[in-house]
Amino acid sequence: MTHSRIPRHIAIIMDGNGRWAKKRFLPRYAGHKAGVETVRKILKLCAEQKIKVLTLFAFSSENWRRPKKEVSLLMELFMTALQREVKRLDKNNVRLRIIGVREAFTEKLQELIHEAEKRTEHNSGLTLNIAANYGGHWDIVEAAKRLAEKVEQGTLKSQEINESLFAEQLCLANLPEPDLFIRTGGEKRISNFLLWQLAYTEMYLTETLWPDFDKAAFMEALNSFSARQRRFGRTSEQVEEENA
Ligand code: IPE
Ligand code: IPE
Ligand code: MG
């Protein structure tokens, strides 16, 4: 699709919780809690705007390097949010998926994840992907491993491997690639988020801290997206001709 006013898939790095809390002389944890509220609001907006897929970066494979206390508070928050929200998500026809290495989580959290996915798997509204203990490098390496296994078993020839076959092995297989990437909090990097999938995604980087990312900020991102011309390598004349 070369021209679309509304993105089908939005991927977000929800950054700036810590700084938001610091500005208010609050512990970092208060920022993460406020961040969960923003997730709730953005979900509602996505449903209103008929967005099909929303992928949120909640915890990166590098975030284990944070102080132990913060990591365990984040895990707790993830767990309570899952417990509290699943019913509502299900009621709103949201299909929830968690992407990342879940074996690193406690048994209890893994169980909650499994139940939440199972409960919502047949829902046909918004698909919500939460990236937790996710890394873009990991995703690509796992895909390569799966293909290598098939070659080893003799069910695939290495010459048959192509981009679409490779993409089918990735976490977000069978979903449209992100049209819009949003990073709040002012940093200008991908931080090992969706590396393969962001190849042609429109970038929207904002200084706004995640807990402050409200309806107006979200609509601004959508407006910015709708004003862009996606060329996918072609010239602007070619794209205009096609859309005429
Ligand atoms: C993002 O906010 C949330 C997670 C990484 C879990 P940060 O905690 O990174 O907030 P800043 O970047 O320190 O402000
Ligand atoms: C990226 O944010 C990960 C999440 C938002 C979950 P970070 O705040 O961890 O990113 P870096 O380390 O500053 O790049
Ligand atoms: Mg950060």
mmCIF file of N, CA and C and ligand atoms in Angstrom, residues 13-22 28 31-32 57-60 63 66 70 74 183-185 187 189 209-211, ligand 1:
data_model
loop_
_atom_site.group_PDB
_atom_site.id
_atom_site.type_symbol
_atom_site.label_atom_id
_atom_site.label_comp_id
_atom_site.label_asym_id
_atom_site.label_seq_id
_atom_site.Cartn_x
_atom_site.Cartn_y
_atom_site.Cartn_z
ATOM 1 N N ILE A 13 7.750 2.594 20.849
ATOM 2 C CA ILE A 13 8.683 2.471 21.978
ATOM 3 C C ILE A 13 8.212 3.478 23.017
ATOM 4 N N MET A 14 7.676 2.956 24.092
ATOM 5 C CA MET A 14 7.083 3.795 25.131
ATOM 6 C C MET A 14 8.198 4.223 26.082
ATOM 7 N N ASP A 15 8.854 5.323 25.768
ATOM 8 C CA ASP A 15 10.032 5.713 26.557
ATOM 9 C C ASP A 15 9.790 7.033 27.294
ATOM 10 N N GLY A 16 10.488 7.187 28.406
ATOM 11 C CA GLY A 16 10.437 8.448 29.145
ATOM 12 C C GLY A 16 9.718 8.373 30.489
ATOM 13 N N ASN A 17 9.352 7.176 30.903
ATOM 14 C CA ASN A 17 8.660 7.032 32.193
ATOM 15 C C ASN A 17 9.533 7.506 33.362
ATOM 16 N N GLY A 18 10.792 7.125 33.326
ATOM 17 C CA GLY A 18 11.714 7.461 34.415
ATOM 18 C C GLY A 18 11.889 8.963 34.532
ATOM 19 N N ARG A 19 12.089 9.610 33.394
ATOM 20 C CA ARG A 19 12.288 11.068 33.405
ATOM 21 C C ARG A 19 11.025 11.798 33.847
ATOM 22 N N TRP A 20 9.892 11.257 33.443
ATOM 23 C CA TRP A 20 8.606 11.856 33.859
ATOM 24 C C TRP A 20 8.509 11.850 35.388
ATOM 25 N N ALA A 21 8.888 10.738 35.995
ATOM 26 C CA ALA A 21 8.817 10.619 37.452
ATOM 27 C C ALA A 21 9.846 11.543 38.113
ATOM 28 N N LYS A 22 11.042 11.566 37.541
ATOM 29 C CA LYS A 22 12.127 12.366 38.120
ATOM 30 C C LYS A 22 11.737 13.852 38.182
ATOM 31 N N ARG A 28 11.022 6.150 40.080
ATOM 32 C CA ARG A 28 10.852 5.744 38.670
ATOM 33 C C ARG A 28 9.597 4.890 38.482
ATOM 34 N N GLY A 31 6.505 6.525 37.429
ATOM 35 C CA GLY A 31 6.465 6.809 35.989
ATOM 36 C C GLY A 31 5.949 5.610 35.210
ATOM 37 N N HIS A 32 6.394 4.414 35.596
ATOM 38 C CA HIS A 32 5.931 3.200 34.904
ATOM 39 C C HIS A 32 4.434 2.999 35.125
ATOM 40 N N PHE A 57 6.480 -1.779 22.891
ATOM 41 C CA PHE A 57 7.709 -2.285 23.505
ATOM 42 C C PHE A 57 7.607 -2.030 25.014
ATOM 43 N N ALA A 58 7.445 -3.083 25.786
ATOM 44 C CA ALA A 58 7.244 -2.942 27.229
ATOM 45 C C ALA A 58 8.522 -3.212 28.012
ATOM 46 N N PHE A 59 9.338 -4.156 27.498
ATOM 47 C CA PHE A 59 10.557 -4.528 28.232
ATOM 48 C C PHE A 59 11.528 -5.150 27.229
ATOM 49 N N SER A 60 12.686 -4.556 27.098
ATOM 50 C CA SER A 60 13.633 -5.078 26.102
ATOM 51 C C SER A 60 14.535 -6.132 26.725
ATOM 52 N N ASN A 63 16.798 -4.598 29.103
ATOM 53 C CA ASN A 63 16.303 -3.953 30.328
ATOM 54 C C ASN A 63 16.587 -4.752 31.605
ATOM 55 N N ARG A 66 18.945 -3.201 34.267
ATOM 56 C CA ARG A 66 18.539 -2.152 35.209
ATOM 57 C C ARG A 66 18.677 -2.654 36.644
ATOM 58 N N GLU A 70 14.144 -2.242 40.215
ATOM 59 C CA GLU A 70 13.288 -1.715 39.143
ATOM 60 C C GLU A 70 12.763 -2.856 38.271
ATOM 61 N N LEU A 74 8.899 -3.762 37.660
ATOM 62 C CA LEU A 74 8.328 -3.789 36.302
ATOM 63 C C LEU A 74 7.591 -5.104 36.045
ATOM 64 N N ARG A 183 8.355 6.799 18.700
ATOM 65 C CA ARG A 183 9.167 6.685 19.915
ATOM 66 C C ARG A 183 8.971 7.956 20.719
ATOM 67 N N THR A 184 8.504 7.811 21.929
ATOM 68 C CA THR A 184 8.374 8.966 22.809
ATOM 69 C C THR A 184 9.666 9.107 23.602
ATOM 70 N N GLY A 185 9.815 10.228 24.297
ATOM 71 C CA GLY A 185 10.945 10.396 25.210
ATOM 72 C C GLY A 185 12.197 10.998 24.583
ATOM 73 N N GLU A 187 14.608 10.090 22.452
ATOM 74 C CA GLU A 187 15.777 9.383 21.908
ATOM 75 C C GLU A 187 15.553 9.085 20.430
ATOM 76 N N ARG A 189 16.709 6.397 18.480
ATOM 77 C CA ARG A 189 17.287 5.090 18.174
ATOM 78 C C ARG A 189 16.203 4.014 18.251
ATOM 79 N N LEU A 209 7.162 12.766 26.802
ATOM 80 C CA LEU A 209 7.434 11.577 27.615
ATOM 81 C C LEU A 209 6.192 10.688 27.595
ATOM 82 N N TRP A 210 6.401 9.372 27.641
ATOM 83 C CA TRP A 210 5.272 8.439 27.468
ATOM 84 C C TRP A 210 4.059 8.748 28.376
ATOM 85 N N PRO A 211 4.243 9.013 29.676
ATOM 86 C CA PRO A 211 3.050 9.284 30.500
ATOM 87 C C PRO A 211 2.292 10.543 30.059
HETATM 88 C C1 IPE B 1 10.487 3.212 29.322
HETATM 89 O O1 IPE B 1 10.766 4.267 30.178
HETATM 90 C C2 IPE B 1 9.965 2.017 30.052
HETATM 91 C C3 IPE B 1 10.866 0.860 30.065
HETATM 92 C C4 IPE B 1 12.010 0.777 29.484
HETATM 93 C C5 IPE B 1 10.418 -0.296 30.814
HETATM 94 P P1 IPE B 1 12.195 4.414 30.848
HETATM 95 O O2 IPE B 1 12.170 3.720 32.158
HETATM 96 O O3 IPE B 1 13.262 3.979 29.933
HETATM 97 O O4 IPE B 1 12.245 5.980 31.059
HETATM 98 P P2 IPE B 1 13.538 6.908 30.942
HETATM 99 O O5 IPE B 1 14.131 6.690 29.601
HETATM 100 O O6 IPE B 1 14.458 6.504 32.041
HETATM 101 O O7 IPE B 1 12.996 8.290 31.132
#
